[in-house]
XYZ file of C-alpha atoms in Angstrom:
407
model
C 78.839 35.447 129.925
C 79.429 32.389 132.042
C 83.114 32.987 131.560
C 85.299 35.823 130.303
C 83.700 37.919 127.594
C 86.625 36.956 125.418
C 87.012 34.860 122.329
C 83.994 32.549 122.377
C 80.862 31.609 124.259
C 80.265 27.880 124.275
C 76.680 26.636 124.504
C 76.021 23.030 123.516
C 78.146 22.398 120.449
C 77.968 25.919 119.063
C 80.873 28.343 119.410
C 79.757 31.945 119.023
C 81.946 35.030 118.797
C 81.020 37.426 121.567
C 82.521 40.728 120.596
C 83.775 41.993 117.286
C 87.489 42.674 116.904
C 88.496 45.992 118.360
C 89.667 48.689 115.975
C 93.142 50.187 116.285
C 93.544 53.355 118.264
C 93.440 56.613 116.336
C 94.367 60.222 116.884
C 90.753 61.219 117.490
C 90.438 58.733 120.361
C 93.657 59.885 121.986
C 92.662 63.526 121.587
C 89.371 62.825 123.357
C 91.244 61.638 126.461
C 94.020 64.187 126.928
C 96.929 63.352 129.184
C 99.544 65.517 130.854
C 103.246 65.630 130.193
C 103.704 63.988 133.594
C 101.511 61.034 132.550
C 103.308 60.656 129.226
C 106.699 60.812 130.932
C 105.702 58.207 133.511
C 104.498 55.915 130.735
C 107.709 56.113 128.755
C 110.112 56.031 131.710
C 108.482 53.245 133.748
C 108.512 49.498 133.367
C 104.898 48.704 132.538
C 104.103 45.057 133.205
C 100.696 43.921 131.991
C 99.792 40.578 133.514
C 97.699 39.257 130.652
C 97.542 39.973 126.913
C 96.112 37.424 124.480
C 98.281 38.020 121.426
C 99.274 34.335 121.035
C 95.654 33.204 120.734
C 94.920 36.105 118.387
C 97.719 35.171 115.985
C 96.830 31.465 116.299
C 93.324 32.229 115.042
C 94.707 34.321 112.185
C 98.364 35.195 111.793
C 99.129 38.905 111.787
C 102.531 40.519 112.119
C 102.330 42.420 115.404
C 105.908 43.592 114.977
C 104.370 46.193 112.662
C 101.172 48.250 112.770
C 98.042 46.092 112.468
C 94.525 46.928 111.340
C 92.746 45.205 114.215
C 93.241 43.848 117.691
C 94.539 45.678 120.733
C 98.302 45.123 120.508
C 101.134 45.739 118.091
C 104.643 47.121 118.462
C 103.938 50.748 117.401
C 101.004 51.028 119.782
C 102.921 49.362 122.619
C 105.723 51.897 122.216
C 103.214 54.743 122.056
C 101.607 53.633 125.315
C 104.879 52.817 127.084
C 104.102 49.107 127.420
C 107.325 47.156 127.711
C 106.574 43.905 129.559
C 103.246 42.335 128.548
C 102.789 38.746 129.684
C 101.826 36.757 126.610
C 98.903 34.504 127.496
C 99.419 30.903 126.430
C 95.688 30.250 126.506
C 94.353 26.739 125.971
C 90.555 26.402 125.858
C 88.768 24.126 128.302
C 87.385 22.143 125.371
C 90.861 20.577 125.066
C 91.221 19.685 128.763
C 92.428 16.132 129.331
C 93.772 15.671 125.809
C 97.217 15.544 124.254
C 96.073 18.392 122.009
C 95.930 20.627 125.092
C 99.672 20.218 125.645
C 100.401 20.532 121.931
C 98.361 23.731 121.647
C 100.355 25.356 124.451
C 103.615 24.518 122.682
C 102.235 25.892 119.412
C 101.340 29.192 121.045
C 104.817 29.467 122.556
C 106.156 28.825 119.055
C 104.096 31.799 117.859
C 105.649 34.084 120.471
C 109.091 32.866 119.494
C 108.183 33.626 115.868
C 107.228 37.183 116.801
C 110.594 37.663 118.474
C 112.353 36.003 115.559
C 110.798 38.456 113.121
C 111.986 41.472 115.086
C 114.691 40.664 117.660
C 115.590 44.343 117.781
C 112.054 45.080 119.055
C 111.075 42.078 121.184
C 112.683 39.536 123.500
C 111.221 36.735 125.600
C 111.840 37.487 129.279
C 112.393 34.638 131.720
C 113.174 36.693 134.835
C 112.707 40.160 136.329
C 116.370 40.789 135.617
C 115.790 40.128 131.922
C 112.782 42.476 131.904
C 114.995 45.214 133.342
C 117.786 44.476 130.867
C 115.392 44.607 127.919
C 113.983 47.883 129.220
C 117.448 49.413 129.207
C 117.925 48.133 125.657
C 114.649 49.690 124.509
C 113.078 46.301 123.770
C 109.589 45.085 124.638
C 109.845 42.033 126.897
C 107.474 39.149 126.249
C 107.281 37.029 129.417
C 104.988 33.998 129.147
C 102.050 32.979 131.322
C 99.962 29.849 130.728
C 96.213 30.448 131.017
C 94.673 27.122 132.031
C 96.975 24.557 133.593
C 95.391 21.703 131.656
C 98.434 21.322 129.326
C 100.352 19.934 132.331
C 98.094 16.878 131.861
C 98.831 15.380 135.254
C 102.567 15.092 134.588
C 104.996 17.310 136.499
C 107.588 16.635 133.810
C 105.488 18.922 131.634
C 105.875 21.664 134.229
C 109.640 21.445 133.797
C 109.368 21.421 130.003
C 107.148 24.488 129.986
C 109.437 26.238 132.459
C 112.362 25.638 130.136
C 110.301 27.139 127.307
C 109.726 30.285 129.364
C 106.428 29.832 131.220
C 106.612 31.877 134.412
C 103.043 31.723 135.672
C 100.216 29.239 135.322
C 96.541 30.105 135.712
C 95.352 26.898 137.341
C 92.082 26.567 135.419
C 89.870 28.463 132.981
C 86.153 28.164 132.223
C 85.664 24.594 133.421
C 86.742 22.562 136.397
C 89.837 20.656 135.295
C 92.215 18.106 136.776
C 93.833 20.840 138.886
C 91.108 23.106 140.222
C 87.468 24.066 140.226
C 86.596 27.104 138.115
C 84.655 30.174 139.188
C 82.634 29.815 135.976
C 81.656 26.180 136.438
C 78.838 24.966 138.696
C 80.569 21.585 138.785
C 82.730 21.804 141.904
C 84.156 18.307 141.631
C 87.109 18.986 143.942
C 85.607 21.501 146.351
C 88.697 23.610 145.634
C 91.990 22.195 144.389
C 92.348 18.569 143.376
C 95.014 16.403 145.035
C 97.117 16.877 141.897
C 96.412 20.608 142.034
C 97.876 20.749 145.535
C 100.923 18.814 144.307
C 101.267 21.179 141.358
C 101.222 24.314 143.536
C 104.063 22.883 145.621
C 106.007 21.988 142.481
C 105.465 25.464 141.020
C 106.828 27.002 144.222
C 109.860 24.759 143.995
C 110.453 25.561 140.312
C 109.872 29.298 140.460
C 106.615 29.482 138.502
C 104.108 31.988 139.828
C 100.713 30.551 140.803
C 97.864 32.504 139.203
C 94.476 32.297 140.922
C 92.465 34.187 138.301
C 89.545 31.949 137.200
C 89.612 29.598 140.197
C 86.696 29.144 142.587
C 86.768 30.884 145.937
C 87.500 27.617 147.745
C 90.360 26.863 145.359
C 91.757 30.319 146.030
C 91.932 29.666 149.764
C 93.353 26.163 149.164
C 96.116 27.767 147.101
C 96.999 30.284 149.803
C 97.058 27.501 152.392
C 99.554 25.486 150.350
C 101.724 28.063 148.602
C 104.885 29.173 150.349
C 105.403 31.885 147.739
C 103.252 34.918 146.909
C 100.530 34.248 144.349
C 99.089 36.502 141.659
C 95.713 37.242 140.136
C 96.981 38.035 136.644
C 93.748 39.536 135.268
C 90.984 39.909 137.847
C 88.990 42.832 139.186
C 86.889 43.522 142.281
C 83.616 41.888 143.260
C 82.795 45.032 145.234
C 81.798 46.624 141.904
C 80.248 43.489 140.335
C 78.285 41.768 143.147
C 77.842 38.043 142.662
C 80.500 37.717 139.948
C 82.779 35.040 141.412
C 85.400 35.519 138.703
C 86.300 38.785 140.491
C 87.753 38.897 144.006
C 85.901 39.994 147.134
C 87.386 42.079 149.935
C 88.220 39.117 152.179
C 90.136 37.487 149.331
C 92.038 40.697 148.656
C 93.071 40.944 152.291
C 94.216 37.313 152.265
C 96.126 37.911 149.025
C 97.950 40.858 150.564
C 98.813 38.825 153.670
C 100.292 36.224 151.328
C 102.412 38.981 149.734
C 100.691 38.603 146.381
C 99.190 40.996 143.853
C 95.894 41.550 142.051
C 96.307 42.804 138.486
C 93.154 44.636 137.420
C 91.284 43.420 134.326
C 90.111 46.268 132.049
C 87.114 44.503 130.449
C 83.847 46.407 130.951
C 82.059 43.320 132.286
C 84.777 42.984 134.923
C 84.664 46.564 136.170
C 81.086 47.798 135.695
C 77.877 46.355 137.146
C 75.708 47.462 134.193
C 78.025 45.809 131.682
C 78.105 42.683 133.834
C 74.299 42.620 133.947
C 74.110 43.099 130.161
C 76.401 40.123 129.662
C 74.471 37.902 132.075
C 71.113 38.765 130.482
C 72.517 38.109 127.015
C 73.775 34.695 128.099
C 70.404 33.768 129.603
C 68.509 34.868 126.489
C 70.825 32.955 124.162
C 70.416 29.805 126.238
C 66.615 30.216 126.164
C 66.705 30.599 122.384
C 68.873 27.490 122.080
C 66.472 25.459 124.181
C 63.604 26.570 121.942
C 65.220 26.325 118.508
C 68.375 24.218 118.968
C 71.922 25.426 119.375
C 72.743 25.180 115.665
C 69.605 27.007 114.502
C 69.895 29.931 112.077
C 67.320 31.663 114.280
C 69.715 31.501 117.217
C 72.632 32.718 115.137
C 70.589 35.681 113.863
C 69.573 36.477 117.434
C 73.225 36.525 118.467
C 74.351 38.532 115.445
C 71.790 41.266 116.027
C 71.681 41.334 119.829
C 73.981 44.317 120.232
C 72.011 46.321 117.676
C 68.877 45.858 119.760
C 70.648 46.197 123.106
C 73.623 48.599 122.965
C 76.495 47.528 125.151
C 77.034 49.772 128.225
C 80.772 50.406 128.043
C 82.703 51.165 131.209
C 85.187 54.047 131.218
C 88.824 54.429 132.145
C 87.585 56.032 135.380
C 85.911 52.731 136.299
C 89.216 50.893 135.969
C 90.943 53.559 138.060
C 88.212 53.141 140.681
C 89.066 49.434 141.005
C 92.746 50.216 141.396
C 92.065 52.951 143.933
C 89.701 50.802 146.002
C 92.193 47.917 146.110
C 95.051 50.246 147.077
C 93.026 51.722 149.931
C 92.008 48.260 151.143
C 95.262 46.293 150.895
C 98.007 48.802 150.104
C 99.708 50.039 146.978
C 102.272 47.208 147.022
C 99.644 44.617 146.079
C 97.989 46.079 142.969
C 98.953 45.939 139.296
C 97.548 45.831 135.764
C 96.185 42.807 133.876
C 94.264 44.378 131.008
C 93.212 41.242 129.078
C 93.877 43.109 125.826
C 93.145 40.940 122.784
C 91.093 38.747 125.124
C 87.912 40.696 125.845
C 87.225 41.923 122.310
C 85.035 44.962 121.902
C 84.178 45.249 125.570
C 87.067 47.511 126.526
C 86.254 50.764 128.343
C 86.156 54.106 126.624
C 89.599 55.638 126.892
C 91.386 52.276 127.217
C 90.767 50.663 123.856
C 94.278 49.362 123.228
C 97.872 49.304 124.434
C 98.518 52.887 123.316
C 96.299 54.173 126.126
C 98.194 53.412 129.355
C 98.888 57.173 129.735
C 95.119 57.658 130.117
C 95.128 55.252 133.065
C 98.196 56.948 134.516
C 96.449 60.304 134.209
C 93.541 58.899 136.196
C 95.912 57.895 138.993
C 97.577 61.313 138.905
C 94.160 62.924 139.222
C 93.557 60.732 142.309
C 96.710 62.160 143.908
C 99.052 59.205 143.448
C 102.789 59.860 143.657
C 105.109 58.944 140.822
C 106.646 56.148 142.885
C 103.280 54.604 143.741
C 102.222 54.797 140.111
C 105.422 53.036 139.077
C 104.667 50.290 141.606
C 101.219 49.740 140.120
C 102.554 49.858 136.569
C 105.109 47.123 137.082
C 107.368 47.221 140.109
C 104.895 45.274 142.257
C 104.770 42.347 139.858
C 108.547 42.318 139.522
C 108.809 42.233 143.326
C 106.466 39.229 143.515
C 108.315 37.477 140.699
C 111.618 37.929 142.553
C 110.120 36.565 145.757
C 108.866 33.507 143.856
C 112.363 33.012 142.443
C 113.808 33.292 145.950
C 111.430 30.665 147.346
C 112.428 28.326 144.523
C 116.134 28.935 145.118
C 115.710 28.089 148.797
C 113.604 24.965 148.187
């Protein structure tokens, strides 16, 4: 795909679902990936911060009560508790199709409303977290924190007053762009590099985010925009849901080794995306070939053709998807730790955002113990595992708060 294998693929005027909704975890799946008592204990006793989960967009498309068990998707309260997840950043995702419009800003507010509605339905289970201190307090109370991150900065719409409004509503990171170059930054998915990095407003926004205490998220940006951000930011930055280009050569959406080293020097953190096309070269190739073949069919028959739709609907039957495994995700974590140190790596699964492309063993939020077991098998200490699970992100968040307080 020319952008995340999530939600939709946009070609011409046609919007096509990429992956079917993932099925809920079941006992058979968990039994097929056994975990130790140590892994289970680490999951339930640690603060697990996931940098990116797309529940708000999921419930915007079709409301479902994630405070109870759900039939589809990757997240609900029972599965979060089973997996030990207690601080998933809710992605306030606004599609690039709305960039530059008032609807972009309105959509972001609507998605925040949805998160507030989730909390309102079950305040004994969930609470919106606006600081690391609140995450820790909710953890002690047995609640699942729902911090907010905005995916695509387009809802700012060139007005820093909107940054303040969204901060007051709970937004604590902003992914500067998404699938298209916007008024803030060029995108890794877009051949149009209109700014050759950040725009002048994008540079102004990074400074304002530092001053306000909003983490700058460089997932999705072009390489040049990444380095522009590090040049300007006086606070550590995050990659909320990115993986390593080492394993997916040529995929700019992931980060290369030089970028990882620069990120660590900045004090920031990469939070590994679980999607198969992010962590496995064969899955990435499958996705790229599929995109090229769809575009060829559209050129021949027209984007709205029934022939094209049938081709899309049956593609996976003819070409089975090569799923990654939990071991592939662990390999990304392990490589990053060895390159830049354990203090700069975390988790950004993209659950409910990459559909049915999740690796075997990591199909939903009940399966963090499987990932923990993989780290145990690699020889990681409990303390280092806890850092990766959440302490690293909380450290960065605190440093961002400190920079803002001193501004």
